[in-house]
PDB file of C-alpha atoms in Angstrom:
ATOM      1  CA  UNK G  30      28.985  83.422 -21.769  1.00 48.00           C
ATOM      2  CA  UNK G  31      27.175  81.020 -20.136  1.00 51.00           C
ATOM      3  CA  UNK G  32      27.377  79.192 -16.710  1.00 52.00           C
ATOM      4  CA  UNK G  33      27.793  75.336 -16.692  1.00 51.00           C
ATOM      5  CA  UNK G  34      27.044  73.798 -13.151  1.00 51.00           C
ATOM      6  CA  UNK G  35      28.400  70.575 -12.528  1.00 53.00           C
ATOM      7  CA  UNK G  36      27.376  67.994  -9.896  1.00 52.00           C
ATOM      8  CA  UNK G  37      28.420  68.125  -6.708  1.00 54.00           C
ATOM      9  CA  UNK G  38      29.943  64.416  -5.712  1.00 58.00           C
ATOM     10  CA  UNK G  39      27.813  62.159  -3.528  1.00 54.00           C
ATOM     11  CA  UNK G  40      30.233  62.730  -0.587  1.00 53.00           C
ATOM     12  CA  UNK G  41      29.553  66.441  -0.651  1.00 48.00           C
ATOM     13  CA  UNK G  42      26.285  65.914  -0.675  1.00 52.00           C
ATOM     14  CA  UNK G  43      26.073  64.244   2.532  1.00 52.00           C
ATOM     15  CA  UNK G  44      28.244  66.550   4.417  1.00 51.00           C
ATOM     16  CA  UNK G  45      26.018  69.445   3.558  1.00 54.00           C
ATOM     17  CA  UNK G  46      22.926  67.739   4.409  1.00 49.00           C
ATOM     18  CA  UNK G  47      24.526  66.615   7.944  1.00 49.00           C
ATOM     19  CA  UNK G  48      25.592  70.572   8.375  1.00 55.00           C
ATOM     20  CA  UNK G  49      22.170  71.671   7.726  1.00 56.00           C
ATOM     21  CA  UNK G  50      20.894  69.566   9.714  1.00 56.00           C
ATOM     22  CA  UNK G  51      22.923  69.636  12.919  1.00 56.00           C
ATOM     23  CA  UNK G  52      22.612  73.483  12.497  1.00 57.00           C
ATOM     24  CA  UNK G  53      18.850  73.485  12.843  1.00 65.00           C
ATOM     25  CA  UNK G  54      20.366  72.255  16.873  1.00 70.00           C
ATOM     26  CA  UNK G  55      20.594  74.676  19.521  1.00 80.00           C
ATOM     27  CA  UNK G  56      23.661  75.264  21.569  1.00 84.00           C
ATOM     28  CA  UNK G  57      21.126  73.953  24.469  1.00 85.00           C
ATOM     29  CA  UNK G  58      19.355  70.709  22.467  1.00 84.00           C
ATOM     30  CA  UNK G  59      23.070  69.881  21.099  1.00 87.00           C
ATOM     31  CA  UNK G  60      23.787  70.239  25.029  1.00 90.00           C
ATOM     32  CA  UNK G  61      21.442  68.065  26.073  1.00 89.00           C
ATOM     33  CA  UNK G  62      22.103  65.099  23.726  1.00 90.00           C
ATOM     34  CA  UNK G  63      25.590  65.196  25.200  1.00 91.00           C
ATOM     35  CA  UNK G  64      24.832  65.179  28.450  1.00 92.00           C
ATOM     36  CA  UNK G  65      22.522  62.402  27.758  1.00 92.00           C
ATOM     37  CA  UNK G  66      24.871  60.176  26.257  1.00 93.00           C
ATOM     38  CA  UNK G  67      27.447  60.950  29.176  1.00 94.00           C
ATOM     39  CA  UNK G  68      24.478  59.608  31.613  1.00 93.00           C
ATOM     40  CA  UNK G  69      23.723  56.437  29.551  1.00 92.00           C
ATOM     41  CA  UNK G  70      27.329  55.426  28.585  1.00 94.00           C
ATOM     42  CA  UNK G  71      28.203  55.939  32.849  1.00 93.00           C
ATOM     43  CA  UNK G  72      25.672  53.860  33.121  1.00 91.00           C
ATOM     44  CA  UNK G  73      25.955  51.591  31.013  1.00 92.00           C
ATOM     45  CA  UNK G  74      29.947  51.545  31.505  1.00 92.00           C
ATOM     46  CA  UNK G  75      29.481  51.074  35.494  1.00 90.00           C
ATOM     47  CA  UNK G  76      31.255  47.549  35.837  1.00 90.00           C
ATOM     48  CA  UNK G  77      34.162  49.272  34.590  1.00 91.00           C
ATOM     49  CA  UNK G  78      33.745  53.428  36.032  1.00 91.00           C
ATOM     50  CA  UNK G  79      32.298  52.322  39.623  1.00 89.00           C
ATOM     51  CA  UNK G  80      35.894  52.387  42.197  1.00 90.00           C
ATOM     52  CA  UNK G  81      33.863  50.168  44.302  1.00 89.00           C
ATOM     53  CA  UNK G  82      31.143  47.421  44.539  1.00 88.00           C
ATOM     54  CA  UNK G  83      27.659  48.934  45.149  1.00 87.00           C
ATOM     55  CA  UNK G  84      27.610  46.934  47.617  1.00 87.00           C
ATOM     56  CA  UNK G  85      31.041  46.625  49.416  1.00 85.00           C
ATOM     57  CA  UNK G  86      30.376  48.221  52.772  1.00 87.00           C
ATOM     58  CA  UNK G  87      33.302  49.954  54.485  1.00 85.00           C
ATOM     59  CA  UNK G  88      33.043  50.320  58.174  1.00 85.00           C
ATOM     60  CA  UNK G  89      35.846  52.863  58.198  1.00 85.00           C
ATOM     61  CA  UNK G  90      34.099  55.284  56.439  1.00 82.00           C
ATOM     62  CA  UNK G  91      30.469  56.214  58.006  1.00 87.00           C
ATOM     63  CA  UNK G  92      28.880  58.666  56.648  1.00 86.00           C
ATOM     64  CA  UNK G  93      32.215  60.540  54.820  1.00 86.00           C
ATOM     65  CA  UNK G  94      31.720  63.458  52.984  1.00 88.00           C
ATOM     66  CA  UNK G  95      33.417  64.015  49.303  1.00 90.00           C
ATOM     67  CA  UNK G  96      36.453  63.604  49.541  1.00 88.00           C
ATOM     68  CA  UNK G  97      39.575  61.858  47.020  1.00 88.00           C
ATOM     69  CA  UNK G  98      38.779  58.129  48.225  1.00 87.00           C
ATOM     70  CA  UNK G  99      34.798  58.731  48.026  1.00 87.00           C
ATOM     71  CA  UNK G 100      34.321  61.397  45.432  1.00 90.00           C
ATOM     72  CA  UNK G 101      30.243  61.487  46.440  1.00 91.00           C
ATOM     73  CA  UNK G 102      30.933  60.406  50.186  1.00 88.00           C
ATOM     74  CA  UNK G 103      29.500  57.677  51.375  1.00 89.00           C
ATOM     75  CA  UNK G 104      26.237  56.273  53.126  1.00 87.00           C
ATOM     76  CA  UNK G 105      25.421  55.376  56.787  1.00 85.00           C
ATOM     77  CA  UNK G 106      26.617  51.742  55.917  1.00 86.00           C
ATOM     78  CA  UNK G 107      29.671  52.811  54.311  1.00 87.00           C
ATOM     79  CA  UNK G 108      28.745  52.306  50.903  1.00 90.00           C
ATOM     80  CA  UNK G 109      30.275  54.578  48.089  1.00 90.00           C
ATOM     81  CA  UNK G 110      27.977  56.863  46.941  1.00 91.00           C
ATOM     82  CA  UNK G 111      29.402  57.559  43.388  1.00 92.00           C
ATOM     83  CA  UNK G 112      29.479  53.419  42.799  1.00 92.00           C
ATOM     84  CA  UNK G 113      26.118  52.777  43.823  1.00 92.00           C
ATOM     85  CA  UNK G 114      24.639  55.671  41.455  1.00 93.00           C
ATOM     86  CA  UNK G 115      26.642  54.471  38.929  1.00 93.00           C
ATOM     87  CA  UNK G 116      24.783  51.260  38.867  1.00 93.00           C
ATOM     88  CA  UNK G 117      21.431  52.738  39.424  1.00 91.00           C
ATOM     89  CA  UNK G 118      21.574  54.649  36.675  1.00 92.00           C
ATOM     90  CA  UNK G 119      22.567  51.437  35.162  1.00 93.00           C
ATOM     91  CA  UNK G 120      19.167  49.809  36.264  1.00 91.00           C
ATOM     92  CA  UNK G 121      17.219  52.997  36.078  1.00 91.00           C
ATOM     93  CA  UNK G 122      18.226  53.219  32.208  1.00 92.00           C
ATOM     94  CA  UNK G 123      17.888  49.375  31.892  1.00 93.00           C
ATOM     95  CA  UNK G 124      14.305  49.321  32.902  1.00 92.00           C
ATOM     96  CA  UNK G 125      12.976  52.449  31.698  1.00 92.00           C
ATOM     97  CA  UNK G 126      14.348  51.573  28.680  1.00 93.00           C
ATOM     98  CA  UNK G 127      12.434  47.949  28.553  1.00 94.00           C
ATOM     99  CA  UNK G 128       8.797  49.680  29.747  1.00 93.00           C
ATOM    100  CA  UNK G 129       9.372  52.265  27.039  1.00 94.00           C
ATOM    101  CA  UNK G 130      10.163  49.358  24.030  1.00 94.00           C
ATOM    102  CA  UNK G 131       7.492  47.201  25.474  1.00 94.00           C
ATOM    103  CA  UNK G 132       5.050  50.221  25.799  1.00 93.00           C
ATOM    104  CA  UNK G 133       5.418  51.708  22.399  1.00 93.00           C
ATOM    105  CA  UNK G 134       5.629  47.712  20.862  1.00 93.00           C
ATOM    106  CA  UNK G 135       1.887  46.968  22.518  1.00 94.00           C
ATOM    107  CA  UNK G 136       0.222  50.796  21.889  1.00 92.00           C
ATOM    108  CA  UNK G 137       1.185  50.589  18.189  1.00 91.00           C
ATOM    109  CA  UNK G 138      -0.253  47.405  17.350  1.00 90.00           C
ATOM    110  CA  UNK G 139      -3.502  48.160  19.529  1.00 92.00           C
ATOM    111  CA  UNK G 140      -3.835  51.270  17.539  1.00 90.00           C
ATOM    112  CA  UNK G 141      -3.042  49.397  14.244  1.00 88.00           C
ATOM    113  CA  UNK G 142      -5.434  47.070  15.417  1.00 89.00           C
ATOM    114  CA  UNK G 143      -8.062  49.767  16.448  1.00 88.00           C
ATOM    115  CA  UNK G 144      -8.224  51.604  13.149  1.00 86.00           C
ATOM    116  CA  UNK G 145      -8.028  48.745  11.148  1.00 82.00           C
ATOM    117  CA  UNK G 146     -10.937  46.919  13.104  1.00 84.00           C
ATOM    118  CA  UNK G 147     -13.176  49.585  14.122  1.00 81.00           C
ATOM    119  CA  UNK G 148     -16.258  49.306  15.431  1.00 86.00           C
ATOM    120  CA  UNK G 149     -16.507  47.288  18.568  1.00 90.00           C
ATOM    121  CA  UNK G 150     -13.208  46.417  18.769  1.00 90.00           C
ATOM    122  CA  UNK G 151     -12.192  50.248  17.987  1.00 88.00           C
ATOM    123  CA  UNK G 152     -14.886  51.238  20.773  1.00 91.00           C
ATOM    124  CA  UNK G 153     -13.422  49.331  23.538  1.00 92.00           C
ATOM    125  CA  UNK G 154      -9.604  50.530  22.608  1.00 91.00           C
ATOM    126  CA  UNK G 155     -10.511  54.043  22.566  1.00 90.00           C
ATOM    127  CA  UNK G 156     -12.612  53.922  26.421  1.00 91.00           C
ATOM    128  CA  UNK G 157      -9.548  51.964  27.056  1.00 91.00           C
ATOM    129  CA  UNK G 158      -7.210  54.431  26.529  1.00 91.00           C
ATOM    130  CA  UNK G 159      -8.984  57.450  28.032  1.00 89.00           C
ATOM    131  CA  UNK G 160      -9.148  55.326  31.299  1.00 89.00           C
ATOM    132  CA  UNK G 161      -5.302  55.155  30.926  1.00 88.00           C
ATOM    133  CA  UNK G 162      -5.302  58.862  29.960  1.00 87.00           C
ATOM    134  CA  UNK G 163      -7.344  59.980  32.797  1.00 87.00           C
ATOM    135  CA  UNK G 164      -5.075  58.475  35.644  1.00 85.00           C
ATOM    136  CA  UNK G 165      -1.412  60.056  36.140  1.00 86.00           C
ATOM    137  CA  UNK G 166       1.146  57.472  34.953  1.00 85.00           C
ATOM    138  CA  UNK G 167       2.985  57.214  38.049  1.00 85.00           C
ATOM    139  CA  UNK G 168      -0.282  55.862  39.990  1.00 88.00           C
ATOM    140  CA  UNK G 169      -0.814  53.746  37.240  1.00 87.00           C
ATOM    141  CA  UNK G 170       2.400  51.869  37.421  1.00 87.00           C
ATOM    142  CA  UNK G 171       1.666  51.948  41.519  1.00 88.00           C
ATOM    143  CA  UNK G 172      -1.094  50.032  40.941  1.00 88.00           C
ATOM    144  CA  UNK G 173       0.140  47.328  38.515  1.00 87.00           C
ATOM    145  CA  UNK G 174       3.503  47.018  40.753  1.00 88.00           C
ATOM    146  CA  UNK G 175       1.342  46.798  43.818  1.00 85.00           C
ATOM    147  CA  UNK G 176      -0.571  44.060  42.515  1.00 86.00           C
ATOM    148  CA  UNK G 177       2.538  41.964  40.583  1.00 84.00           C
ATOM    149  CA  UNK G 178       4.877  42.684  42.885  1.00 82.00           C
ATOM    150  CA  UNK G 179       8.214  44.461  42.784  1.00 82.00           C
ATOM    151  CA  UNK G 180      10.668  42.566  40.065  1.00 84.00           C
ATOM    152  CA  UNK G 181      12.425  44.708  37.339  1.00 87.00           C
ATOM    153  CA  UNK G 182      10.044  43.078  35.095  1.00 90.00           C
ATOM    154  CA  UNK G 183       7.417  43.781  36.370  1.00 89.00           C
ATOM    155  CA  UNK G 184       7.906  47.693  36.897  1.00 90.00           C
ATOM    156  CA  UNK G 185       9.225  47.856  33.458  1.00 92.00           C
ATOM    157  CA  UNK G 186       5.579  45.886  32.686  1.00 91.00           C
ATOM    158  CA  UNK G 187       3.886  48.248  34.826  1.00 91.00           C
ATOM    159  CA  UNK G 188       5.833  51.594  32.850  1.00 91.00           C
ATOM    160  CA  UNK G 189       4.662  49.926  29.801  1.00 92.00           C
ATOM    161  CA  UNK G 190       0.897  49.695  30.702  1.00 91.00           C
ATOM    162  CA  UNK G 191       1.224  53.005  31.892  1.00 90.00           C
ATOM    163  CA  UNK G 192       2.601  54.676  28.635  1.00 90.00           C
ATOM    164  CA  UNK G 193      -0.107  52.754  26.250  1.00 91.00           C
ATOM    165  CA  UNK G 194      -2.607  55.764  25.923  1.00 90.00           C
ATOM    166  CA  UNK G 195      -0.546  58.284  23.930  1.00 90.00           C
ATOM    167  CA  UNK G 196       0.521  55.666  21.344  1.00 92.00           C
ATOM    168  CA  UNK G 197      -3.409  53.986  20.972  1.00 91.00           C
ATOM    169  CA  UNK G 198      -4.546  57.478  20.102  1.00 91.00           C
ATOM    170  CA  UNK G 199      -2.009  58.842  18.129  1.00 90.00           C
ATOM    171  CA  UNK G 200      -1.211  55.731  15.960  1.00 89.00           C
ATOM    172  CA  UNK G 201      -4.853  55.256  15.422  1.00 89.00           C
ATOM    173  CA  UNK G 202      -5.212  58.551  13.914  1.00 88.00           C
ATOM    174  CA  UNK G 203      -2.551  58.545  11.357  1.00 86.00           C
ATOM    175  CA  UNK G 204      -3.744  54.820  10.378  1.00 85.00           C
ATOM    176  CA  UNK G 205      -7.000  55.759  10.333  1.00 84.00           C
ATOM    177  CA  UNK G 206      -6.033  58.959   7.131  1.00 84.00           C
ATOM    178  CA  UNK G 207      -3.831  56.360   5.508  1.00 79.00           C
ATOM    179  CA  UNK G 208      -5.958  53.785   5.531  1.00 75.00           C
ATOM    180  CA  UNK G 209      -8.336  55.692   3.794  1.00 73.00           C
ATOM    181  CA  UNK G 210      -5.881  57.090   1.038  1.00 70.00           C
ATOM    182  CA  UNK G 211      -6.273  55.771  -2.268  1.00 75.00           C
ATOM    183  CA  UNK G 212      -3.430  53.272  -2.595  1.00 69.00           C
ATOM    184  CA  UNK G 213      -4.525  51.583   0.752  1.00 71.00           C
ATOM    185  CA  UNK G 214      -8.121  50.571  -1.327  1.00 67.00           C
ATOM    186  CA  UNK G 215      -6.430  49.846  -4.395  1.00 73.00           C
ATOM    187  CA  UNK G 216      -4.387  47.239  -2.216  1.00 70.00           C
ATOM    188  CA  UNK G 217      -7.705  45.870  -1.007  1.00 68.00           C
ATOM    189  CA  UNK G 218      -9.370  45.715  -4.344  1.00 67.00           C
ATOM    190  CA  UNK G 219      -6.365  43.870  -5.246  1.00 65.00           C
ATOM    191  CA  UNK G 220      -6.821  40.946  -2.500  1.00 67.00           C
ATOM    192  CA  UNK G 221      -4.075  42.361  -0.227  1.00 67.00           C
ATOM    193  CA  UNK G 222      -4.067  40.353   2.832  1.00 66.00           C
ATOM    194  CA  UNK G 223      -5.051  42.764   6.029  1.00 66.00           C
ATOM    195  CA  UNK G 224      -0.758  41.771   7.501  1.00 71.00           C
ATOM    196  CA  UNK G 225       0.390  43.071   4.305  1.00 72.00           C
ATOM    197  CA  UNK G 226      -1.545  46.521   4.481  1.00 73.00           C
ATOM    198  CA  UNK G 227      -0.801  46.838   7.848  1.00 73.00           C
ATOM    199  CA  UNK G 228       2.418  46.368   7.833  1.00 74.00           C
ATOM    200  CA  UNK G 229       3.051  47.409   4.113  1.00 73.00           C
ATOM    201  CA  UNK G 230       1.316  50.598   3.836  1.00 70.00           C
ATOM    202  CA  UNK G 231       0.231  51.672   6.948  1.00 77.00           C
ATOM    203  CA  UNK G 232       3.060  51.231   9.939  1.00 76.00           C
ATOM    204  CA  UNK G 233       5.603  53.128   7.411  1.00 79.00           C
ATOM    205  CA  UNK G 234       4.248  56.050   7.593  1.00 78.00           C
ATOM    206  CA  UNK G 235       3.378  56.154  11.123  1.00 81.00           C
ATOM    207  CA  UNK G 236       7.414  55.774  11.906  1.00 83.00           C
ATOM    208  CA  UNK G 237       7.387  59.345  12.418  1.00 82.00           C
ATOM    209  CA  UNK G 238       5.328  60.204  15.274  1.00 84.00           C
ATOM    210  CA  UNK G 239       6.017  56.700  17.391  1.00 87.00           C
ATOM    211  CA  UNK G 240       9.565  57.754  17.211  1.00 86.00           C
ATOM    212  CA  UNK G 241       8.364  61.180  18.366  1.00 83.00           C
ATOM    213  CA  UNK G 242       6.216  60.135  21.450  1.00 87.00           C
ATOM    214  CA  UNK G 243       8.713  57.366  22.544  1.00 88.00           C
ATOM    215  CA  UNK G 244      11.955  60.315  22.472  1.00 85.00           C
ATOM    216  CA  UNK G 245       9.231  62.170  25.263  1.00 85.00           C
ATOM    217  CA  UNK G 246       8.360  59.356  26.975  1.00 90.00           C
ATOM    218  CA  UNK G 247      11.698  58.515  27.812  1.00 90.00           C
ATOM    219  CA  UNK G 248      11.932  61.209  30.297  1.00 88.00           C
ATOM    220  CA  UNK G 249       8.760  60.293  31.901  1.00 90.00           C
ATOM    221  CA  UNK G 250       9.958  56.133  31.838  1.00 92.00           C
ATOM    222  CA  UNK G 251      13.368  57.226  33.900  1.00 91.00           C
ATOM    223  CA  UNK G 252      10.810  59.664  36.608  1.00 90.00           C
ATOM    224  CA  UNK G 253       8.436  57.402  36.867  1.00 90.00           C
ATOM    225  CA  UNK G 254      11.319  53.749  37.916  1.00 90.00           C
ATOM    226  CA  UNK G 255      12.740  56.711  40.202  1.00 90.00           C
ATOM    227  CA  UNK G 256       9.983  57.286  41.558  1.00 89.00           C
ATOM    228  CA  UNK G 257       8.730  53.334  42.551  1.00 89.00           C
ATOM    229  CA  UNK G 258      11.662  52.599  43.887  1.00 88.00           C
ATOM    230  CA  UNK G 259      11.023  55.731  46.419  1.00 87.00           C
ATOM    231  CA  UNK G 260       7.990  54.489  47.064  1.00 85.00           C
ATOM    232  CA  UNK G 261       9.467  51.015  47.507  1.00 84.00           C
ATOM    233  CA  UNK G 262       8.287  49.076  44.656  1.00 85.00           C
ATOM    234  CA  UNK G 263      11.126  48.948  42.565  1.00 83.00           C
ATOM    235  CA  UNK G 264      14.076  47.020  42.519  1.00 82.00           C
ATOM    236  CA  UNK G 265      14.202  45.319  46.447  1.00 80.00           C
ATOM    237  CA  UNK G 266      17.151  45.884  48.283  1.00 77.00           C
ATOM    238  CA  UNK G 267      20.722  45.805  48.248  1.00 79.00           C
ATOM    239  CA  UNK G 268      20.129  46.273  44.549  1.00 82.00           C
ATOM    240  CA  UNK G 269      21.144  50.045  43.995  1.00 86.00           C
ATOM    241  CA  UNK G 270      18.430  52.513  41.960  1.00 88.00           C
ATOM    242  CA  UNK G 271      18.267  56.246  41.908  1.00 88.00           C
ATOM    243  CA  UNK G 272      15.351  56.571  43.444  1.00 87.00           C
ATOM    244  CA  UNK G 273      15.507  53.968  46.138  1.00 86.00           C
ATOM    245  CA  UNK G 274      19.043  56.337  47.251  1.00 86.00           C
ATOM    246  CA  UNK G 275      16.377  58.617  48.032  1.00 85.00           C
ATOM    247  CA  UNK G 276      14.636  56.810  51.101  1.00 81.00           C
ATOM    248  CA  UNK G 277      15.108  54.907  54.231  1.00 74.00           C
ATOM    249  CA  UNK G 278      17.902  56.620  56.187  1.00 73.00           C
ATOM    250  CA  UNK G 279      18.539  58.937  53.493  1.00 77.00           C
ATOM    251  CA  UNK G 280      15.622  61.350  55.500  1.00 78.00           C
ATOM    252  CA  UNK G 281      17.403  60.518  59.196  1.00 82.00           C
ATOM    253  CA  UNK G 282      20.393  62.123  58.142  1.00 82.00           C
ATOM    254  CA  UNK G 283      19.672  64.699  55.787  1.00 83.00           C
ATOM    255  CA  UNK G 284      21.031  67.430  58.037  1.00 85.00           C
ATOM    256  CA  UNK G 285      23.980  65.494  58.876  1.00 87.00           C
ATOM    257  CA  UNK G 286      25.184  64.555  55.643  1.00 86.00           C
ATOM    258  CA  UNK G 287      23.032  66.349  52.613  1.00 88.00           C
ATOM    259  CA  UNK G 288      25.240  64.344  49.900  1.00 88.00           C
ATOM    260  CA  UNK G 289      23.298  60.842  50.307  1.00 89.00           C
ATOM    261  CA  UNK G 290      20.521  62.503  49.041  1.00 88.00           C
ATOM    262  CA  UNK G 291      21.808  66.030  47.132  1.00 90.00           C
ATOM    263  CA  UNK G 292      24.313  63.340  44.502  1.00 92.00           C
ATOM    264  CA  UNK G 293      21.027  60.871  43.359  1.00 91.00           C
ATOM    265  CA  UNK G 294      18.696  63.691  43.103  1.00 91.00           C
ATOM    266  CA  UNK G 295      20.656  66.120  41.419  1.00 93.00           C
ATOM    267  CA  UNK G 296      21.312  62.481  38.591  1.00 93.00           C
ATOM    268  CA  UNK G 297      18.038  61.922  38.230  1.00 92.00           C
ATOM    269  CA  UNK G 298      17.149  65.411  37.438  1.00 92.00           C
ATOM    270  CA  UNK G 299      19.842  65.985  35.130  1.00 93.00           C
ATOM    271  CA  UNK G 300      18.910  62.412  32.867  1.00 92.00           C
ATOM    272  CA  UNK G 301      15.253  63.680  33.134  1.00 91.00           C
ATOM    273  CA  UNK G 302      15.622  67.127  31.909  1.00 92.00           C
ATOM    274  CA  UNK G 303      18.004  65.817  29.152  1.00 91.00           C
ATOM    275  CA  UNK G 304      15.760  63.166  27.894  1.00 89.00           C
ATOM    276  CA  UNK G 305      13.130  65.816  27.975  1.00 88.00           C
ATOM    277  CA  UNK G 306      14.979  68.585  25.994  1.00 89.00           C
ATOM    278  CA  UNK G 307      16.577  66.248  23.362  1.00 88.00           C
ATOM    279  CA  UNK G 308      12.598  64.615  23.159  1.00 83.00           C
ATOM    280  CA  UNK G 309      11.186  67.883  22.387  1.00 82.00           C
ATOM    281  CA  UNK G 310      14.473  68.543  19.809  1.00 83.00           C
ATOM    282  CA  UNK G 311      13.049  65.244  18.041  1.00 80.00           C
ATOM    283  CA  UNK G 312       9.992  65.641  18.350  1.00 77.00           C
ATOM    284  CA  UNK G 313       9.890  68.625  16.729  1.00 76.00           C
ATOM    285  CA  UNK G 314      12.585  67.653  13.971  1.00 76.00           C
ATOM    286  CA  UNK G 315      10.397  64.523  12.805  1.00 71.00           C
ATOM    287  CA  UNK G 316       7.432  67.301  11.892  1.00 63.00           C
ATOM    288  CA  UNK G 317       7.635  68.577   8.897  1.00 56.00           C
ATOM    289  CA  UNK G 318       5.636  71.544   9.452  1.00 56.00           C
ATOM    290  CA  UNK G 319       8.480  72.712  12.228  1.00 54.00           C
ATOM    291  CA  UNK G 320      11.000  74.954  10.058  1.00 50.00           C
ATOM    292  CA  UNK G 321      12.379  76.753  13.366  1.00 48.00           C
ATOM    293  CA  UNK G 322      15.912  76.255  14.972  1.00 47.00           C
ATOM    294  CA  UNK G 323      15.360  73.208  17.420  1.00 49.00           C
TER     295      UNK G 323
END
């Protein structure tokens, strides 16, 4: 007797392919993406979380620990500690967020523009971006914030010029195998104009590992905002940022109340080492050759 198999409907379809694919997730990477989006929606959701202003300073209340009024205690100017990470996260998220778009944005088209070109043009992109490579990112953005001066801008400028190398290098390979495929010289041959194979042909199919290196970088944009505004070239002051919670009188009273510095560091690890995890997750989702549990 035999077997007919019918069609499963289009609806059915989708749910199994969104089961198989959320169970290629570990209990840890599914983790991590939720404890991301907590992070970024607290952030992002601060006007309306935040009990206080980050800057309302409350005389009554120097240097309080935890407690129901100040659920992070407060600083030595009476400031609430919970509010003003709340909107640092805010800003932290804000401009690591801009550096990363306007990082990724610039490196693809110079490595477009770099394989496509070649020669001299590809020469000077590539010593370009091994000069970038060579130098940690956080001195690089020292260095560009040092010399613009501190604006959110401008760090999220200086993040950007500071993430360029990966994307040059990477981008330029993979445009560099498609451009030589066939369909890429049968455009040519054609008279397609060099926009239209660019942006045709060759960006598609280098979607996949931009997305990649800009879910990694994201980790190192938030570490590296937190850590000029330690250094004191982030956002100036009263403006709150994670990082900038971390110095000044933060270090004179350590001993004598821990939770001005134990509540922004223990933040900025925790976004970091999410962004990190769920990076690596994508990263390795986007490659084809990865068949493992992620």
């Amino acid at each position: 007797m035999a077997v007919v198999q019918t069609a499963q409907p289009a609806h059915v379809r989708r749910i199994s392919i969104a089961r198989r694919t959320f169970a290629r997730f570990t209990p840890l990477t599914l983790l991590s993406i939720g404890g991301l989006l907590l992070l970024v929606l607290a952030g992002l959701l601060a006007d309306v979380l935040a009990p206080y202003s980050p800057e309302a300073m409350h005389y009554d209340a120097l240097l309080q620990p935890p407690s129901s009024r100040f659920w992070f205690g407060t600083d030595d100017l009476g400031r609430d500690i919970f509010s003003r990470i709340l909107f640092g996260l805010r800003n932290s998220i804000v401009i690591a967020t801009a550096g990363l778009v306007l990082g990724t944005v610039l490196g693809a088209a110079l490595g477009l523009i770099s394989a496509y070109a070649g020669g001299f043009v590809d020469f000077v992109l590539q010593r370009f971006a091994e000069a970038l490579i060579a130098l940690p990112v956080l001195v690089i953005a020292i260095v560009m914030v040092a010399i613009l001066g501190p604006s959110r801008f401008n760090v999220a400028l200086a993040i950007a010029i500071a993430l360029l190398s990966p994307y040059i290098r990477v981008v330029r390979a993979v445009a560099l195998r498609i451009l030589g495929l066939p369909y890429c010289e049968a455009a040519r041959a054609l008279g397609a104009g060099h926009l239209r194979i660019l942006f045709r042909h060759v960006l598609p199919n280098c979607w996949s590992p931009i997305v990649a290196l800009a879910s990694v970088n994201f980790g190192v944009a938030i570490l590296a905002e937190a850590g000029l505004s330690f250094l004191g070239l982030g956002l100036p002051p009263p403006a709150p940022s994670l990082g900038g919670m971390l110095t000044g009188s933060v270090q004179r009273y350590f001993y004598q109340a821990p939770w001005m510095a134990i509540f922004p560091g223990l933040v900025i690890t925790a976004i970091v080492l999410c962004a990190n995890l769920v990076g690596d997750a994508l990263r390795d989702f986007l490659d084809p050759r990865s068949r493992w549990r992620i």
